């Protein structure tokens, strides 16, 4: 059996650093944001974030035993150790990889601080000075999620004019790309299970798309998300109906388990298709990319394995001339990790921003100006991720008692 815990023993004194503790926190934003902070005997800490969801911080706490005493500069070896040590617990996929992703990001932050380099430099260098964002919008109160359950709004929220108004507001904020959820309560009528839409349902969605595209004109590109909702015949019919509107992409049109079905939709339409946010590690993207079942790949770095794993996915996408636009529903911490990734990837296009309704989002970091300006984030030149958590603001929005929890306490 390979032993990723058997680390190298020789290191220059200046880089002979050891991990001493791992702390976790959950911040209640529009989602639960899972933060992790890694301490070292050098007095330097690293900050990371894992994708939303219950009990991820418990798994990160469990992983402390495999990290304490290790050198944080061995980022990729340590990620592989976490996967190996938890392989019997389902550690090659799912929430275990998600937990390891946040730790991997915190290790990159630590490595950058210890070496006095921004994280993008450690990932291979910079292709761009700023990263473009697309704004994930909701029409009124059209879509809310609580612990993974979709709570639909009232009928007025799904009028095409409601989408158009929100689209205009997002463009006025400086975003030149926007995305809306295209699934509506009508998707469950008359049958909530089979994923099939009637011709009238497809026409209703086309009216929403038309309203948004007309509202923004040439000022913004427009994408829509279907949340893996539809049967194969409906996905084909919907994608074909939206061909005249020149969408940036149509996302997650069929359930994610069957790549062949995804490829069938791709073969049937000229509408660009995007998917990838619920796949784990580079291996789960191989068929998607090499069978050309997707036009835009959208892994979530805080889910799929962290920054190095995401860059490996981007590299394979680049082999096939497929663009890379990461999924991101994070706090500013995970968002900035994705910014460094976007700076280092040649085929990067847009990064998702999904916190328009969180008016204290910027306050979570110690900053003198907004992080997002004109729909873009400037790539930091400071060491690591270039972020500092405002502990007071984080504590105000922490879930449970106190902010940080440590397994070693």
Coordinates of C-alpha atoms in Angstrom, one line a residue:
X1 CA 0.0 0.0 0.0
X2 CA 1.3 3.4 -0.9
X3 CA 2.1 5.5 2.2
X4 CA 1.6 9.2 1.7
X5 CA 2.2 9.7 5.4
X6 CA 5.9 8.8 4.8
X7 CA 7.0 12.4 4.1
X8 CA 10.5 13.5 3.2
X9 CA 12.9 14.1 6.1
X10 CA 15.3 16.7 4.6
X11 CA 14.3 20.3 4.5
X12 CA 16.1 23.7 4.8
X13 CA 15.7 25.0 8.3
X14 CA 13.7 28.0 7.1
X15 CA 11.1 25.6 5.7
X16 CA 11.1 23.0 8.4
X17 CA 7.6 23.9 9.7
X18 CA 5.0 21.7 11.4
X19 CA 1.3 21.8 11.6
X20 CA 0.1 22.1 15.3
X21 CA -3.7 22.3 15.1
X22 CA -6.7 22.5 12.8
X23 CA -9.8 24.6 13.7
X24 CA -13.1 24.8 11.9
X25 CA -16.1 27.2 11.8
X26 CA -19.5 27.4 10.2
X27 CA -20.7 30.8 9.1
X28 CA -24.4 31.3 8.3
X29 CA -24.6 33.2 5.0
X30 CA -27.0 32.5 2.2
X31 CA -25.5 29.0 2.6
X32 CA -23.6 27.5 5.5
X33 CA -19.9 28.3 4.8
X34 CA -17.5 25.8 6.2
X35 CA -14.2 27.5 7.1
X36 CA -11.0 25.8 8.3
X37 CA -7.8 27.4 9.8
X38 CA -4.5 25.5 10.1
X39 CA -1.9 26.5 12.7
X40 CA 1.8 25.9 12.6
X41 CA 4.8 26.1 15.0
X42 CA 6.0 29.1 12.9
X43 CA 3.1 31.2 14.2
X44 CA 1.6 31.3 10.7
X45 CA -1.9 30.2 9.9
X46 CA -3.7 29.2 6.7
X47 CA -7.4 29.8 5.9
X48 CA -9.5 27.7 3.6
X49 CA -13.2 26.9 2.8
X50 CA -15.1 23.8 1.9
X51 CA -18.4 23.7 0.0
X52 CA -21.6 24.2 2.0
X53 CA -23.3 21.3 3.8
X54 CA -23.8 19.6 7.1
X55 CA -21.0 17.8 9.0
X56 CA -18.2 18.8 6.6
X57 CA -16.4 20.5 9.5
X58 CA -16.7 17.2 11.6
X59 CA -14.9 15.4 8.8
X60 CA -12.2 18.1 8.7
X61 CA -11.8 17.7 12.5
X62 CA -11.4 14.0 12.0
X63 CA -8.6 14.7 9.5
X64 CA -6.6 16.6 12.1
X65 CA -4.9 13.4 13.2
X66 CA -3.3 13.0 9.8
X67 CA -2.1 16.6 9.6
X68 CA -0.6 17.5 13.0
X69 CA 3.2 17.2 12.8
X70 CA 3.3 17.3 9.0
X71 CA 5.0 20.0 7.0
X72 CA 2.2 22.2 5.4
X73 CA 4.4 22.9 2.4
X74 CA 3.8 19.4 1.1
X75 CA 0.3 20.4 -0.1
X76 CA -0.4 17.8 -2.7
X77 CA 1.1 14.9 -0.7
X78 CA -1.0 15.9 2.3
X79 CA -4.2 16.0 0.2
X80 CA -3.4 12.5 -1.1
X81 CA -2.8 11.4 2.4
X82 CA -6.2 12.6 3.5
X83 CA -7.8 10.8 0.6
X84 CA -5.8 7.6 1.4
X85 CA -6.5 7.7 5.1
X86 CA -10.2 8.0 4.5
X87 CA -10.5 5.8 1.5
X88 CA -12.4 3.2 3.5
X89 CA -14.9 5.8 4.6
X90 CA -15.8 6.8 1.0
X91 CA -12.8 9.1 0.8
X92 CA -12.5 9.0 -3.0
X93 CA -15.6 11.0 -3.5
X94 CA -18.4 12.9 -1.7
X95 CA -18.1 15.0 1.5
X96 CA -14.8 13.4 2.5
X97 CA -13.2 14.9 -0.6
X98 CA -15.1 18.1 0.0
X99 CA -13.6 18.3 3.5
X100 CA -10.1 17.6 2.2
X101 CA -10.7 20.4 -0.4
X102 CA -11.0 23.1 2.2
X103 CA -7.9 21.8 4.0
X104 CA -6.0 21.8 0.7
X105 CA -6.9 25.4 0.1
X106 CA -5.8 26.4 3.7
X107 CA -2.5 24.6 3.0
X108 CA -2.0 26.7 -0.2
X109 CA -2.7 29.8 1.9
X110 CA -0.1 28.7 4.4
X111 CA 2.5 27.8 1.8
X112 CA 2.1 31.2 0.2
X113 CA 2.6 33.0 3.5
X114 CA 5.6 30.9 4.5
X115 CA 7.2 31.4 1.2
X116 CA 6.1 35.0 0.8
X117 CA 4.3 34.4 -2.5
X118 CA 0.7 34.7 -3.7
X119 CA -1.0 31.4 -4.1
X120 CA -1.4 31.8 -7.9
X121 CA 2.4 31.9 -8.2
X122 CA 2.6 28.5 -6.5
X123 CA -0.1 27.1 -8.9
X124 CA 2.1 27.9 -11.8
X125 CA 1.9 31.7 -12.5
X126 CA -0.5 34.3 -13.7
X127 CA -2.4 34.6 -17.0
X128 CA -4.6 37.6 -15.9
X129 CA -4.6 40.4 -13.4
X130 CA -8.3 40.2 -12.6
X131 CA -10.9 37.6 -12.7
X132 CA -14.4 38.1 -14.3
X133 CA -17.4 37.1 -12.3
X134 CA -20.9 36.1 -13.4
X135 CA -23.6 37.0 -11.0
X136 CA -26.0 34.2 -10.1
X137 CA -29.3 36.0 -9.7
X138 CA -32.8 35.1 -8.5
X139 CA -36.0 36.7 -9.8
X140 CA -37.5 38.3 -6.7
X141 CA -37.8 35.5 -4.1
X142 CA -38.0 32.8 -6.8
X143 CA -35.6 30.3 -5.3
X144 CA -34.3 29.6 -1.9
X145 CA -32.4 26.6 -0.4
X146 CA -32.4 25.5 3.2
X147 CA -30.3 22.4 4.0
X148 CA -30.5 21.4 0.3
X149 CA -34.3 21.6 0.0
X150 CA -35.7 23.9 -2.7
X151 CA -38.4 26.3 -1.4
X152 CA -40.1 27.9 -4.4
X153 CA -41.5 31.4 -4.3
X154 CA -45.0 32.6 -5.3
X155 CA -46.2 32.8 -8.9
X156 CA -45.3 36.5 -9.3
X157 CA -41.6 35.6 -8.8
X158 CA -41.6 33.6 -12.1
X159 CA -43.0 36.3 -14.4
X160 CA -40.5 37.1 -17.2
X161 CA -40.6 40.7 -16.1
X162 CA -39.3 39.8 -12.6
X163 CA -36.2 38.1 -14.2
X164 CA -35.7 41.0 -16.5
X165 CA -35.8 43.5 -13.7
X166 CA -33.2 41.6 -11.7
X167 CA -31.0 41.2 -14.8
X168 CA -31.0 44.9 -15.3
X169 CA -30.0 45.5 -11.7
X170 CA -27.1 43.1 -12.0
X171 CA -25.8 44.8 -15.1
X172 CA -26.1 48.2 -13.4
X173 CA -23.8 46.8 -10.6
X174 CA -21.1 46.2 -13.3
X175 CA -21.5 42.5 -14.1
X176 CA -21.2 41.6 -17.8
X177 CA -22.4 38.0 -17.3
X178 CA -25.4 36.8 -15.3
X179 CA -27.1 33.5 -14.6
X180 CA -30.7 32.6 -13.5
X181 CA -32.3 29.4 -12.3
X182 CA -34.7 28.2 -15.0
X183 CA -36.5 25.5 -12.9
X184 CA -39.9 26.7 -11.7
X185 CA -42.8 25.2 -9.7
X186 CA -44.5 24.3 -13.0
X187 CA -41.8 21.6 -13.4
X188 CA -43.6 19.5 -10.9
X189 CA -47.1 19.8 -12.4
X190 CA -48.7 17.4 -13.3
X191 CA -46.0 15.0 -12.2
X192 CA -43.2 15.8 -9.8
X193 CA -41.1 12.8 -10.6
X194 CA -40.6 12.1 -14.3
X195 CA -38.7 15.3 -15.3
X196 CA -40.7 15.9 -18.4
X197 CA -42.0 19.3 -19.5
X198 CA -44.9 20.0 -21.7
X199 CA -44.6 22.2 -24.8
X200 CA -46.3 24.9 -22.8
X201 CA -43.8 24.6 -20.0
X202 CA -40.9 24.9 -22.5
X203 CA -42.6 28.0 -24.0
X204 CA -42.9 29.5 -20.6
X205 CA -39.1 29.1 -20.0
X206 CA -38.4 30.4 -23.5
X207 CA -40.4 33.6 -22.5
X208 CA -38.2 34.0 -19.4
X209 CA -35.0 33.6 -21.4
X210 CA -36.2 36.0 -24.1
X211 CA -37.1 38.7 -21.5
X212 CA -33.7 38.5 -19.8
X213 CA -31.8 38.6 -23.1
X214 CA -33.8 41.5 -24.4
X215 CA -33.3 43.4 -21.1
X216 CA -29.5 43.2 -21.1
X217 CA -28.9 43.4 -24.8
X218 CA -25.2 43.4 -25.6
X219 CA -24.3 44.5 -22.1
X220 CA -24.1 41.1 -20.6
X221 CA -23.9 37.4 -21.5
X222 CA -26.7 35.2 -20.1
X223 CA -26.7 31.7 -18.7
X224 CA -29.4 29.6 -17.2
X225 CA -29.3 26.7 -14.7
X226 CA -31.7 23.7 -14.7
X227 CA -30.4 21.9 -11.6
X228 CA -30.4 18.4 -13.2
X229 CA -34.1 18.5 -13.4
X230 CA -35.1 17.1 -16.8
X231 CA -35.7 13.9 -18.7
X232 CA -33.6 13.4 -21.9
X233 CA -36.4 14.3 -24.3
X234 CA -37.2 17.5 -22.4
X235 CA -33.5 18.5 -22.1
X236 CA -33.2 18.2 -25.9
X237 CA -36.4 20.1 -26.6
X238 CA -35.5 22.9 -24.1
X239 CA -31.9 23.3 -25.4
X240 CA -33.2 23.5 -29.0
X241 CA -35.9 26.0 -28.1
X242 CA -33.2 28.3 -26.6
X243 CA -30.8 28.1 -29.6
X244 CA -31.9 31.5 -31.0
X245 CA -30.9 33.4 -27.8
X246 CA -27.1 33.0 -28.0
X247 CA -26.8 31.9 -24.4
X248 CA -23.4 31.8 -22.6
X249 CA -24.5 28.3 -21.5
X250 CA -27.4 26.1 -20.3
X251 CA -26.4 24.3 -17.1
X252 CA -27.1 20.9 -15.7
X253 CA -30.0 19.9 -18.0
X254 CA -30.0 16.2 -17.0
X255 CA -29.1 14.3 -13.8
X256 CA -25.3 14.0 -13.4
X257 CA -24.8 10.3 -13.1
X258 CA -25.1 9.3 -16.7
X259 CA -22.5 10.9 -19.0
X260 CA -24.0 9.2 -22.1
X261 CA -27.3 11.1 -21.5
X262 CA -25.4 14.4 -21.2
X263 CA -23.5 13.6 -24.4
X264 CA -26.8 12.9 -26.2
X265 CA -28.1 16.3 -25.3
X266 CA -24.8 17.9 -26.4
X267 CA -25.1 16.2 -29.8
X268 CA -28.6 17.4 -30.3
X269 CA -28.2 21.1 -29.9
X270 CA -26.0 24.2 -30.7
X271 CA -26.8 25.7 -27.3
X272 CA -23.6 25.5 -25.2
X273 CA -24.0 23.1 -22.2
X274 CA -22.3 23.4 -18.8
X275 CA -21.9 20.9 -16.0
X276 CA -19.5 19.6 -13.4
X277 CA -20.2 21.0 -9.9
X278 CA -21.2 17.7 -8.3
X279 CA -18.2 15.6 -9.6
X280 CA -15.2 14.8 -7.5
X281 CA -11.5 14.7 -8.5
X282 CA -10.1 14.6 -11.9
X283 CA -11.1 11.0 -12.6
X284 CA -14.9 11.8 -12.6
X285 CA -14.4 14.4 -15.3
X286 CA -12.6 12.2 -17.8
X287 CA -15.6 10.9 -19.8
X288 CA -17.3 14.3 -19.7
X289 CA -14.3 16.0 -21.2
X290 CA -12.9 13.4 -23.6
X291 CA -16.4 12.4 -25.0
X292 CA -17.2 16.1 -25.6
X293 CA -20.4 15.9 -23.5
X294 CA -19.9 19.5 -22.3
X295 CA -18.9 22.9 -23.7
X296 CA -18.1 24.6 -20.4
X297 CA -16.8 22.6 -17.4
X298 CA -17.9 23.9 -14.0
X299 CA -16.2 22.0 -11.2
X300 CA -16.4 23.4 -7.6
X301 CA -12.8 23.7 -6.2
X302 CA -14.1 23.6 -2.7
X303 CA -15.9 20.4 -3.5
X304 CA -13.9 18.4 -6.0
X305 CA -10.5 18.3 -4.4
X306 CA -9.1 21.8 -4.0
X307 CA -7.0 24.0 -6.2
X308 CA -4.5 21.5 -7.6
X309 CA -7.2 19.0 -8.5
X310 CA -9.2 21.7 -10.1
X311 CA -6.2 22.8 -12.1
X312 CA -5.7 19.3 -13.3
X313 CA -9.4 19.3 -14.5
X314 CA -8.8 22.6 -16.3
X315 CA -5.7 21.1 -18.0
X316 CA -7.7 18.2 -19.4
X317 CA -10.4 20.6 -20.5
X318 CA -7.8 22.7 -22.3
X319 CA -6.6 19.6 -24.2
X320 CA -10.1 19.6 -25.8
X321 CA -10.5 23.4 -26.1
X322 CA -13.2 23.4 -23.4
X323 CA -13.5 26.5 -21.2
X324 CA -13.3 26.4 -17.4
X325 CA -15.8 28.4 -15.3
X326 CA -15.8 27.2 -11.6
X327 CA -19.0 26.8 -9.6
X328 CA -18.7 28.9 -6.4
X329 CA -21.3 29.6 -3.7
X330 CA -18.6 30.4 -1.1
X331 CA -17.9 33.2 1.3
X332 CA -15.1 35.7 0.3
X333 CA -12.6 33.1 1.6
X334 CA -13.4 30.4 -0.9
X335 CA -14.1 32.9 -3.6
X336 CA -10.6 34.3 -3.3
X337 CA -9.1 30.8 -3.5
X338 CA -11.0 30.5 -6.8
X339 CA -9.6 33.8 -7.9
X340 CA -6.1 32.6 -7.6
X341 CA -7.1 29.4 -9.5
X342 CA -8.7 31.5 -12.2
X343 CA -5.5 33.6 -12.5
X344 CA -3.4 30.5 -13.1
X345 CA -5.6 28.7 -15.6
X346 CA -5.3 29.6 -19.3
X347 CA -8.8 28.4 -20.3
X348 CA -10.6 30.1 -17.4
X349 CA -13.6 32.2 -18.4
X350 CA -15.9 33.3 -15.6
X351 CA -16.1 32.6 -11.8
X352 CA -19.5 32.3 -10.2
X353 CA -20.6 34.9 -7.6
X354 CA -23.6 33.8 -5.6
X355 CA -24.1 36.1 -2.7
X356 CA -25.9 39.2 -4.1
X357 CA -28.4 39.1 -1.2
X358 CA -25.8 38.9 1.6
X359 CA -25.2 42.6 2.4
X360 CA -22.4 41.8 4.8
X361 CA -20.5 39.5 2.4
X362 CA -17.6 42.1 2.0
X363 CA -17.5 42.7 5.8
X364 CA -16.3 39.1 6.4
X365 CA -12.8 40.2 5.3
X366 CA -10.6 43.0 6.7
X367 CA -10.6 45.4 3.7
X368 CA -10.9 49.1 3.0
X369 CA -12.8 48.7 -0.3
X370 CA -15.3 46.2 -1.9
X371 CA -13.8 43.0 -3.1
X372 CA -15.8 43.0 -6.3
X373 CA -15.6 46.1 -8.5
X374 CA -17.3 46.3 -11.9
X375 CA -18.0 42.5 -11.9
X376 CA -14.3 41.7 -11.4
X377 CA -11.9 40.8 -8.6
X378 CA -8.3 41.9 -8.8
X379 CA -5.8 39.1 -8.2
X380 CA -3.9 39.8 -5.0
X381 CA -0.2 40.2 -4.9
X382 CA 0.1 39.6 -1.1
X383 CA 1.2 36.2 0.2
X384 CA -1.1 33.3 0.2
X385 CA -4.8 33.9 -0.6
X386 CA -4.3 37.6 0.3
X387 CA -7.3 37.6 2.7
X388 CA -7.7 38.3 6.4
X389 CA -10.9 37.2 8.2
X390 CA -12.7 39.8 10.3
X391 CA -13.1 37.6 13.4
X392 CA -15.8 39.9 14.9
X393 CA -18.0 39.8 11.8
X394 CA -17.4 36.1 11.5
X395 CA -18.4 35.5 15.1
X396 CA -21.6 37.6 14.7
X397 CA -22.7 35.2 11.9
X398 CA -21.2 31.9 13.3
X399 CA -23.4 28.9 13.7
X400 CA -23.6 27.5 17.2
X401 CA -21.7 28.8 20.2
X402 CA -18.4 30.6 19.5
X403 CA -16.5 30.7 16.2
X404 CA -13.7 28.2 16.0
X405 CA -13.8 24.6 17.1
X406 CA -10.6 22.4 17.5
X407 CA -10.4 18.7 17.9
X408 CA -7.3 19.1 20.1
X409 CA -9.1 21.4 22.6

